mmCIF file of C-alpha atoms in Angstrom:
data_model
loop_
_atom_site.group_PDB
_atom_site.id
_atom_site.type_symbol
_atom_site.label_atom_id
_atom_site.label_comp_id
_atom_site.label_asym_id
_atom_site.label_seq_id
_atom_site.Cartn_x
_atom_site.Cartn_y
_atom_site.Cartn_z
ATOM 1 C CA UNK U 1 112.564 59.416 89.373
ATOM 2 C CA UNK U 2 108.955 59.429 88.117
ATOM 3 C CA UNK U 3 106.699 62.496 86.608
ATOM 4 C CA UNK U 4 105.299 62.508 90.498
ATOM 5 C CA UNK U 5 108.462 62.804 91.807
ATOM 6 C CA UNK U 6 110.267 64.729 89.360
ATOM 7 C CA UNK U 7 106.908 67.512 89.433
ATOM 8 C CA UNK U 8 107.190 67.690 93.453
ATOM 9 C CA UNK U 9 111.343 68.062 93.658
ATOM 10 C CA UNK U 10 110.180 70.784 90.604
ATOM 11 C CA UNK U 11 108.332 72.302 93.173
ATOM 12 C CA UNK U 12 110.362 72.074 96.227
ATOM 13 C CA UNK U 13 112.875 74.205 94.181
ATOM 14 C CA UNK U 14 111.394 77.268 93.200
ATOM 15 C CA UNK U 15 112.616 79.127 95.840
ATOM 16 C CA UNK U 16 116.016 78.921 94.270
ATOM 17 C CA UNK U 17 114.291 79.368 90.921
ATOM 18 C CA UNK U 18 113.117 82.495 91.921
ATOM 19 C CA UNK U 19 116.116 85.202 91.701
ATOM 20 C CA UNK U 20 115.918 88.291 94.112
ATOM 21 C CA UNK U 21 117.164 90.248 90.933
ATOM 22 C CA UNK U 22 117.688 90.115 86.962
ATOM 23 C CA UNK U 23 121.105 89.508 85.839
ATOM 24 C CA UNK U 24 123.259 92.681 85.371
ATOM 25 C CA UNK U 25 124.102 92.093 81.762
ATOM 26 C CA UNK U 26 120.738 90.843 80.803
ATOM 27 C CA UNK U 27 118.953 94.494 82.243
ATOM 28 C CA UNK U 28 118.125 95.364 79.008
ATOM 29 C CA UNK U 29 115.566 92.501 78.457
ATOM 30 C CA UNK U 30 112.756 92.754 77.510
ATOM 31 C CA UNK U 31 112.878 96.048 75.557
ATOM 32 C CA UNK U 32 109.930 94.558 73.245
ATOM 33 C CA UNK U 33 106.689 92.557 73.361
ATOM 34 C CA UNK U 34 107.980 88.734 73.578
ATOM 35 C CA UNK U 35 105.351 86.730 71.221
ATOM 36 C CA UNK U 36 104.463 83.346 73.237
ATOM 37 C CA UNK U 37 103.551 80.695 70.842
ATOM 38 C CA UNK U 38 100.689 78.263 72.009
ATOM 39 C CA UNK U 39 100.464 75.108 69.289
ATOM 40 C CA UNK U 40 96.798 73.990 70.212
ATOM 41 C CA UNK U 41 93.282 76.359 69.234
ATOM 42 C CA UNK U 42 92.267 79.090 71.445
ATOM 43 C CA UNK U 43 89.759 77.898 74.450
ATOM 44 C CA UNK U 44 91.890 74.570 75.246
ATOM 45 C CA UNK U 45 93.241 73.402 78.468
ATOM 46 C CA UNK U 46 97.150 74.883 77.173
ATOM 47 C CA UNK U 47 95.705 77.850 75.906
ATOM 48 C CA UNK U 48 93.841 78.512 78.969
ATOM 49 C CA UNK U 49 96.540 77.836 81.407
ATOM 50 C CA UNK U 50 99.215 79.880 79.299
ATOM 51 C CA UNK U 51 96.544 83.080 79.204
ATOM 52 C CA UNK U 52 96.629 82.640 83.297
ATOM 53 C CA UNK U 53 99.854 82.166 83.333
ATOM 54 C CA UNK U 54 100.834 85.308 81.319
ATOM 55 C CA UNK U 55 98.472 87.375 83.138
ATOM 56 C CA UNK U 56 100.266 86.841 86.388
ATOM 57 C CA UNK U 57 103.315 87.711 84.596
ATOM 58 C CA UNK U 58 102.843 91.484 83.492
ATOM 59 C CA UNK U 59 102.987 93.384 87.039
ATOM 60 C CA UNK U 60 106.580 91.865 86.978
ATOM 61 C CA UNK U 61 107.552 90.755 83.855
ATOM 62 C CA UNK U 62 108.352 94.743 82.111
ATOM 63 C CA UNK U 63 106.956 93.955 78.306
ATOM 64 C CA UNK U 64 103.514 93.076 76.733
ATOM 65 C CA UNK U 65 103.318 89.545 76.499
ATOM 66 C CA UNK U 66 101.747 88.368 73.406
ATOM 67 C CA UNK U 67 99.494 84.992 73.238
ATOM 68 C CA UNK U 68 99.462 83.602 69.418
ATOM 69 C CA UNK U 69 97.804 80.461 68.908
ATOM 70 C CA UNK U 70 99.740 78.389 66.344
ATOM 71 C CA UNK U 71 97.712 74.633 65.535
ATOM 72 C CA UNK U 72 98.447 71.784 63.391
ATOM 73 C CA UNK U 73 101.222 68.948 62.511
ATOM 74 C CA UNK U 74 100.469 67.407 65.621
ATOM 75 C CA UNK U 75 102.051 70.781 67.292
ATOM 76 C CA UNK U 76 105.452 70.750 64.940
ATOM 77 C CA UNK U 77 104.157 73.843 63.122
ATOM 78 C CA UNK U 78 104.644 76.078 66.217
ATOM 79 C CA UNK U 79 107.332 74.001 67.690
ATOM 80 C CA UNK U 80 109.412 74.612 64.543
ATOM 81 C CA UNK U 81 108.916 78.474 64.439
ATOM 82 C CA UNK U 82 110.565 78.978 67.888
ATOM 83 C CA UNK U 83 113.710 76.368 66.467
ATOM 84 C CA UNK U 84 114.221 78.369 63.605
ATOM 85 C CA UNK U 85 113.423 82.572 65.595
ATOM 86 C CA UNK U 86 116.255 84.045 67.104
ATOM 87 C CA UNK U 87 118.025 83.456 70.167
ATOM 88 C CA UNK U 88 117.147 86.814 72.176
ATOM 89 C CA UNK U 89 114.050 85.391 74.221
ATOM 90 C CA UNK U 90 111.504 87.231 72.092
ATOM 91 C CA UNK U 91 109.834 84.282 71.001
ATOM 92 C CA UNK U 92 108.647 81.208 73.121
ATOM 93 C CA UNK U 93 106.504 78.130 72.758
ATOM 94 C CA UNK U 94 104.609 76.157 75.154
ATOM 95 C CA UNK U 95 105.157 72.210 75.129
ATOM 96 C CA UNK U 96 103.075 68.967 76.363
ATOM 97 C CA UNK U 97 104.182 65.550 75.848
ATOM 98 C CA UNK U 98 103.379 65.545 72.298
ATOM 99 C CA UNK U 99 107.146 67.127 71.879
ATOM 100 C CA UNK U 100 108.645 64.479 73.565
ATOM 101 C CA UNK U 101 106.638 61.874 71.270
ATOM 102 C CA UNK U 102 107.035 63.242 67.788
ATOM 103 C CA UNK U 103 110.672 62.216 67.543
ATOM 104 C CA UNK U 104 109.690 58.750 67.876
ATOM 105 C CA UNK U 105 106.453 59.417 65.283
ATOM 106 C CA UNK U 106 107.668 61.048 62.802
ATOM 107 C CA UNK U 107 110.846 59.776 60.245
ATOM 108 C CA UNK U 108 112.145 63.558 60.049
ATOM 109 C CA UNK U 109 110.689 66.443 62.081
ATOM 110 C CA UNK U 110 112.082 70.311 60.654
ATOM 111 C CA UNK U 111 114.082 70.692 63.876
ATOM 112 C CA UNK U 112 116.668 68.856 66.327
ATOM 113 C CA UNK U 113 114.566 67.995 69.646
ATOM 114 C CA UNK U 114 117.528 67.207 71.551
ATOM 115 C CA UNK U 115 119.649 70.246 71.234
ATOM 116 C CA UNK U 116 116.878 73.469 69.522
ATOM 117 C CA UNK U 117 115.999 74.084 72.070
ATOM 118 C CA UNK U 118 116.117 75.667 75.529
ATOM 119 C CA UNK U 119 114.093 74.766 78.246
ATOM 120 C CA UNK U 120 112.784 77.462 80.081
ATOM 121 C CA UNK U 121 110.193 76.494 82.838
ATOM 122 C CA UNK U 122 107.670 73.988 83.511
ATOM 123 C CA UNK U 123 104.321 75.557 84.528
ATOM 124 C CA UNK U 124 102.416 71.703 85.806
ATOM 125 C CA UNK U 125 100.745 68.815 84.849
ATOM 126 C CA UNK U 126 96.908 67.689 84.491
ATOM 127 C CA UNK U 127 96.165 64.121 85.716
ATOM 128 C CA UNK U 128 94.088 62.108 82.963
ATOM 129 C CA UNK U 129 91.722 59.213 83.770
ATOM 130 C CA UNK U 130 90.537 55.900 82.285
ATOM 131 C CA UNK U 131 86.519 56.068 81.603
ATOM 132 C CA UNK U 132 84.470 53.765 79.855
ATOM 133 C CA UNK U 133 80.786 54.272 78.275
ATOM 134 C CA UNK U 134 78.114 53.240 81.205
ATOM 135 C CA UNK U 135 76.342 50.383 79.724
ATOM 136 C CA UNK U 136 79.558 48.815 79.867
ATOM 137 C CA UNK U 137 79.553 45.337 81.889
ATOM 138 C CA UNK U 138 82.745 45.646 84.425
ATOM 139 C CA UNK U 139 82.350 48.427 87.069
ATOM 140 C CA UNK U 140 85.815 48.441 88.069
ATOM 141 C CA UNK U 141 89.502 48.650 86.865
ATOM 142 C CA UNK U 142 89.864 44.977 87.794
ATOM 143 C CA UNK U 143 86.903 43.470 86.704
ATOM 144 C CA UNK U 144 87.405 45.610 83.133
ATOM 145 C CA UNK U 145 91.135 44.161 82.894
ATOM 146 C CA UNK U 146 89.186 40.397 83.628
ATOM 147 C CA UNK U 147 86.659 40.972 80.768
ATOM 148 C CA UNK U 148 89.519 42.115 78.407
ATOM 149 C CA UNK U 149 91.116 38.750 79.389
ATOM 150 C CA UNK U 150 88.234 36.973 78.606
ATOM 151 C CA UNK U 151 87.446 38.625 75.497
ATOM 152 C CA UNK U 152 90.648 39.538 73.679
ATOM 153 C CA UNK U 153 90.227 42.468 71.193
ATOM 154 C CA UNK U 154 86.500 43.089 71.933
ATOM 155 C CA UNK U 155 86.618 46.262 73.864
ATOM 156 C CA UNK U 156 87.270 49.221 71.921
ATOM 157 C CA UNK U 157 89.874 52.461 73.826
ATOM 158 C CA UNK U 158 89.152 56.030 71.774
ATOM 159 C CA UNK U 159 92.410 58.557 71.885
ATOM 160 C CA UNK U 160 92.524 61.996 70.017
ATOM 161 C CA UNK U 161 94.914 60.845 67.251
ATOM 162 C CA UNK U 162 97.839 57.755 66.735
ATOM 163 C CA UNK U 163 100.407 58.444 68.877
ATOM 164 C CA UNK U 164 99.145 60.967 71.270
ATOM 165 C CA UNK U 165 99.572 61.060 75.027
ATOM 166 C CA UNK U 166 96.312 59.605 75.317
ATOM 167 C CA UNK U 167 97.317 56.440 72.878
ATOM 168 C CA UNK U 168 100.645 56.006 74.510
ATOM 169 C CA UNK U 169 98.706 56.303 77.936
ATOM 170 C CA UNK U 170 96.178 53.058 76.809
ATOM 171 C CA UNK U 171 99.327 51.181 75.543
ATOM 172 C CA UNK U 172 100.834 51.355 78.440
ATOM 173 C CA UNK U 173 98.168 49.875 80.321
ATOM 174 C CA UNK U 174 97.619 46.795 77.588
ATOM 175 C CA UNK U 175 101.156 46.175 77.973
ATOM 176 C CA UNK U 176 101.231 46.159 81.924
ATOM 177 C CA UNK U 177 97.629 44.548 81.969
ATOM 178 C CA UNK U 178 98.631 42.036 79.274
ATOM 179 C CA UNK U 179 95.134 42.579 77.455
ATOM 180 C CA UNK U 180 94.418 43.119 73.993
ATOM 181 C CA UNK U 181 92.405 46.159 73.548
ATOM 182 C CA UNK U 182 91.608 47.657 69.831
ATOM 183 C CA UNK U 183 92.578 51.294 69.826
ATOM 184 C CA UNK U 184 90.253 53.749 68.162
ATOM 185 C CA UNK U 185 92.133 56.888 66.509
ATOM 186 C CA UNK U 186 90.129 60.410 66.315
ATOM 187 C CA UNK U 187 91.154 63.699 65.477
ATOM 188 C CA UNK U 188 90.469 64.982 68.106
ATOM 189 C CA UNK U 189 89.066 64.979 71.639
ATOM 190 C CA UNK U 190 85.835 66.472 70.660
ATOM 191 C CA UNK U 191 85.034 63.733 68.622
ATOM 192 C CA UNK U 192 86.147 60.773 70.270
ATOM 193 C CA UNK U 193 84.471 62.092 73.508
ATOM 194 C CA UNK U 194 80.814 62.622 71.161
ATOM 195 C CA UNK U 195 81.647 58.504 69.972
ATOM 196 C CA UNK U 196 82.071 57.152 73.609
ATOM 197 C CA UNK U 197 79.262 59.086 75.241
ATOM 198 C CA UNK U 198 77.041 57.516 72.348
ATOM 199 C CA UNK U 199 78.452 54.261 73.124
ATOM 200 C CA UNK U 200 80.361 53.638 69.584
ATOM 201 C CA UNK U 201 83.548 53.220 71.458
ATOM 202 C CA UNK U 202 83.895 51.518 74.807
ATOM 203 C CA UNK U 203 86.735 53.441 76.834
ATOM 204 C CA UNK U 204 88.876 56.154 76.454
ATOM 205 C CA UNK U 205 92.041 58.490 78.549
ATOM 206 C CA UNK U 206 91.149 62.143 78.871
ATOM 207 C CA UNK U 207 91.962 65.109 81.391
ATOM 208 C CA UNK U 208 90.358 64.249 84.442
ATOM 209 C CA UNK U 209 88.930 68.249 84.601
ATOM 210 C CA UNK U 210 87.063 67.682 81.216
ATOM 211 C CA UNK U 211 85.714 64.316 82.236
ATOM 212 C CA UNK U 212 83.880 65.726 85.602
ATOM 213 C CA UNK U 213 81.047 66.837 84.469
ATOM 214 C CA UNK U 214 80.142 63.386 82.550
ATOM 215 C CA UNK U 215 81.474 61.263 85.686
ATOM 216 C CA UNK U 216 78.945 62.914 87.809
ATOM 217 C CA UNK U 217 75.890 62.881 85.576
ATOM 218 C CA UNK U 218 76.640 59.476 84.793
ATOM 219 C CA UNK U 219 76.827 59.723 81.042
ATOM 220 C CA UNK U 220 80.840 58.123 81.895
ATOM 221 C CA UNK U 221 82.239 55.921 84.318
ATOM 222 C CA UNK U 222 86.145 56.166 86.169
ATOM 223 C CA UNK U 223 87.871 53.397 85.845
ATOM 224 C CA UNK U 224 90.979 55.178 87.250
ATOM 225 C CA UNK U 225 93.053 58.309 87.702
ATOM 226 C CA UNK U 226 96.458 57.583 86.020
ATOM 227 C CA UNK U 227 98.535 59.875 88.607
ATOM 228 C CA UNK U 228 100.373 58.055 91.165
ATOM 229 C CA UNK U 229 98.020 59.652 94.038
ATOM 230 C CA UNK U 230 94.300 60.747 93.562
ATOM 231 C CA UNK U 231 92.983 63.975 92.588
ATOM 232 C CA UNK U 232 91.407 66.753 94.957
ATOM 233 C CA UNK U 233 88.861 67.882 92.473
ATOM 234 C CA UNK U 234 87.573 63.787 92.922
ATOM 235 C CA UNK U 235 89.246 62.261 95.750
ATOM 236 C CA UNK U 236 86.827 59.220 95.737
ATOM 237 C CA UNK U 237 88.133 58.002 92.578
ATOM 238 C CA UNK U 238 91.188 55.196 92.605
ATOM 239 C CA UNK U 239 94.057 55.667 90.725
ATOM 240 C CA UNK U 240 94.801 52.833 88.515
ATOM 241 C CA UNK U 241 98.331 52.347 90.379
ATOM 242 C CA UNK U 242 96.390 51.747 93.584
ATOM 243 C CA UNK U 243 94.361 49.007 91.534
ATOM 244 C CA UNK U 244 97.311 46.943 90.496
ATOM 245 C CA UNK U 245 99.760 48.273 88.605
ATOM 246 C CA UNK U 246 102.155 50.437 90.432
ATOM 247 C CA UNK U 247 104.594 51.982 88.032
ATOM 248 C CA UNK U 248 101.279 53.228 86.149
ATOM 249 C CA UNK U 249 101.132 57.048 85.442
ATOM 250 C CA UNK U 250 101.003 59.176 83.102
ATOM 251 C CA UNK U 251 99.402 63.156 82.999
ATOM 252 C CA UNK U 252 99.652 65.997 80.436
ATOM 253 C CA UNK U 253 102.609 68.468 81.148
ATOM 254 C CA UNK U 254 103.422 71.598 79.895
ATOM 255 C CA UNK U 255 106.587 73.308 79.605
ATOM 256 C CA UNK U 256 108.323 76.387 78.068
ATOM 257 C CA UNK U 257 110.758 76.379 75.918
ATOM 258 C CA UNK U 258 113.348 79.139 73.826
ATOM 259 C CA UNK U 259 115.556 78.617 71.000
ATOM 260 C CA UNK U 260 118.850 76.974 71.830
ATOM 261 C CA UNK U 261 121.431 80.096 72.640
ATOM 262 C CA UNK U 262 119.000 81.986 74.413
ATOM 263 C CA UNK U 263 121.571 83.833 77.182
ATOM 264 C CA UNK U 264 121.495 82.198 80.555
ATOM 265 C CA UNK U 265 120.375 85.623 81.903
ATOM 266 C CA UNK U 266 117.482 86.028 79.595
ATOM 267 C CA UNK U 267 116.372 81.860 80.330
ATOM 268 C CA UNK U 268 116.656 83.206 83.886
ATOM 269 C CA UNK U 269 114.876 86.090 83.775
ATOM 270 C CA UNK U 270 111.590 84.454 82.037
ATOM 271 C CA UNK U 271 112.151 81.487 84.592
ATOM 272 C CA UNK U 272 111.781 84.303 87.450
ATOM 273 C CA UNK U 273 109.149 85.406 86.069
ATOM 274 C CA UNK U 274 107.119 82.673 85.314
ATOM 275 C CA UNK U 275 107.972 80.936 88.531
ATOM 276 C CA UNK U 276 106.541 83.952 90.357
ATOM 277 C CA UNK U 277 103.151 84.267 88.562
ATOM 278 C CA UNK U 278 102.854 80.384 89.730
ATOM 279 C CA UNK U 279 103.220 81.312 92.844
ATOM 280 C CA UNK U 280 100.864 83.855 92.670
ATOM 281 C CA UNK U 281 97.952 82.700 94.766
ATOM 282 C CA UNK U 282 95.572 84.249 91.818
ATOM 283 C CA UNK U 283 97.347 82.097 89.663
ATOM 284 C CA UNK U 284 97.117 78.906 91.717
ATOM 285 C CA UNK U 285 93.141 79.387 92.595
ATOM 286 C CA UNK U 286 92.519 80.018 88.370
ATOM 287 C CA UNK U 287 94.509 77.014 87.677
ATOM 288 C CA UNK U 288 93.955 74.648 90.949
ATOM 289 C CA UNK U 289 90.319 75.298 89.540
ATOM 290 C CA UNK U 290 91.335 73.565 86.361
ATOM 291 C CA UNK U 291 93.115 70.298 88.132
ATOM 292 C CA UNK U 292 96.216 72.284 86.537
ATOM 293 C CA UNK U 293 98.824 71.209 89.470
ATOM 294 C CA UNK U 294 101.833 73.884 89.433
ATOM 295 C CA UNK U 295 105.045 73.111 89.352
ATOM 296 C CA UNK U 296 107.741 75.847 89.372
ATOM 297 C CA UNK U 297 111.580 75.141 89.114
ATOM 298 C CA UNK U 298 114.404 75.646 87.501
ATOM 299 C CA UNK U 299 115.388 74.941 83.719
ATOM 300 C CA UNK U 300 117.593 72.019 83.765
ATOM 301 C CA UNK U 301 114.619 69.757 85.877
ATOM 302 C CA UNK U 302 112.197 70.571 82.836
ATOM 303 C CA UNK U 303 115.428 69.545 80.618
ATOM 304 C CA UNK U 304 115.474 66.288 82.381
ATOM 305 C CA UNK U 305 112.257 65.863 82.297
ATOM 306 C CA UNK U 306 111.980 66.158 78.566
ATOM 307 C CA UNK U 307 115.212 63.681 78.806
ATOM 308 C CA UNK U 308 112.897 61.211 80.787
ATOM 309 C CA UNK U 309 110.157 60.907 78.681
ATOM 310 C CA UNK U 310 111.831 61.134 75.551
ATOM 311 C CA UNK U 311 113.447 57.476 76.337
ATOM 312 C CA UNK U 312 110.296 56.529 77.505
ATOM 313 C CA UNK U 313 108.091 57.095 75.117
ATOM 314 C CA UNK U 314 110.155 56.057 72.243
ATOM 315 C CA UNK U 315 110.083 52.552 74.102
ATOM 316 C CA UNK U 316 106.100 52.597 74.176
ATOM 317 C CA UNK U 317 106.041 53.398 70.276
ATOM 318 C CA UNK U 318 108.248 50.672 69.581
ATOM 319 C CA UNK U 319 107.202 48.211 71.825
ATOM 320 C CA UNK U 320 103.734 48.837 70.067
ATOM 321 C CA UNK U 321 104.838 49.090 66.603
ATOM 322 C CA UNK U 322 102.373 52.258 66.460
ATOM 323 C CA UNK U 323 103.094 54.060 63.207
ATOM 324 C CA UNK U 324 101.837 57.419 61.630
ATOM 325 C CA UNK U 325 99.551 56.268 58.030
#
């Protein structure tokens, strides 16, 4: 099953996700604020969609949710606070696809990604897209893949750190594409966005949402979405399976996760209630305005998931021989 598939069977269960009532033995949660631990700087796309997310939340959820922005280690910093808090649901931590590429990064990370944790919900995914600086020769996915052909290790691909969605993402593509393409490591998106726009870097994989604005000034050019259909907020734009290469996608995800031996009532109970503030059409217009595609259902399909991608992207790493200086 792909991320497409595996986000709309997500989706088609949330009715059963949604419980008509809290667990008898789990009615005294919450009795305190539950801290919700966000591993990227305040203002991003995960902080922004978490704040929504939350906000929808407190007419049902009972307790003061609080947002606590925890950056750095590549998000193991954050990640590792929720392995190591107690068990009781009080303390939660938001997840992209980062988690499920650290294991493969890093020699030893401070927890046990396989069995820390427990997965609690997935809130959706944001497709990404390939773009390339304008004064660039090829106009289109094909006719870029032909020039890389032609000129093997000329063009240049940007990405917001070594082994980062966005590296994996233009790996996978030299790999399918059989091109060689020299990849440019930031730290960051800011700056590897400031390098491509002044034309120091030839092409780099972004959120589609934060690319928009530069697509339609023509300060970038698409190249391709890399979900396996297009994109409402720019329906005009291919997708770079359409162009070729059909078992190409990729997006950012996010998911929630608890410490392992949470009680199935609480992981319930917080799936409930996130489900429902997805739902929520307030919710969907704030995050729909994003390109943030919901996706509520249960536990175990964010568990597989994680499962999924965890074999997959430890393939990508190795296959690429990308390693951490």
């Amino acid at each position: 099953m792909d991320r497409r598939q595996a986000l709309q069977t997500m989706a088609g269960a949330a009715s059963c996700a949604l419980l008509p009532a809290m667990p008898a033995h789990a009615q005294s949660y919450p009795a305190r604020p539950v801290r919700w631990l966000v591993p990227f700087p305040p203002g991003g796309t995960m902080d922004q969609v978490v704040r929504a997310v939350a906000q929808g939340m407190q007419g049902r959820f009972g307790q003061t949710l609080v947002i606590e922005n925890k950056p750095g280690a590549g998000t193991v910093i954050a990640v590792d606070q929720v392995a190591k808090s107690a068990p009781d649901g009080y303390t939660l931590v938001t997840v992209a696809n980062s988690f499920t590429i650290n294991p493969s990064l890093y020699a030893k990370l401070p927890y046990d990604t396989e069995h820390a944790f427990t997965p609690v919900a997935l809130l959706g995914a944001t497709a990404n897209i390939l773009v390339g600086r304008p004064g660039l020769e090829p106009k289109t996915l094909p006719q870029l893949i032909a020039y890389a052909k032609r000129h093997p290790g000329k063009l240049t691909y940007a990405s917001f750190g070594t082994g980062t969605s966005a590296h994996l993402a233009g790996e996978m593509l030299k790999q399918m594409a059989g091109v060689d393409i020299l990849h440019v490591p930031y730290k960051g998106g800011v700056p590897a966005l400031t390098d491509i726009l002044g034309g120091q870097v030839d092409l780099m994989i972004n959120n589609l949402p934060d690319m928009l604005p530069y697509l339609a000034n023509g300060k970038l050019r698409g190249y391709g979405v890399t979900s396996k259909t297009r994109s409402a907020l720019a329906p005009d734009l291919p997708t770079i399976a359409e162009q070729g290469y059909p078992d190409f996608e990729t997006n950012s995800w996010y998911g929630v996760l608890a410490p392992a031996g949470t009680p199935a009532a609480v992981v319930a109970y917080l799936n409930q209630a996130i489900n429902g503030s997805l739902e929520a059409s307030s919710t969907r217009t704030t995050l729909g305005g994003m390109g943030f595609d919901v996706a509520p259902g249960a536990p175990s399909q964010l568990g597989a998931l994680i499962a999924k991608d965890l074999k997959l992207n430890a393939k990508l790493v190795r296959d690429a021989n990308i390693k951490l200086d």
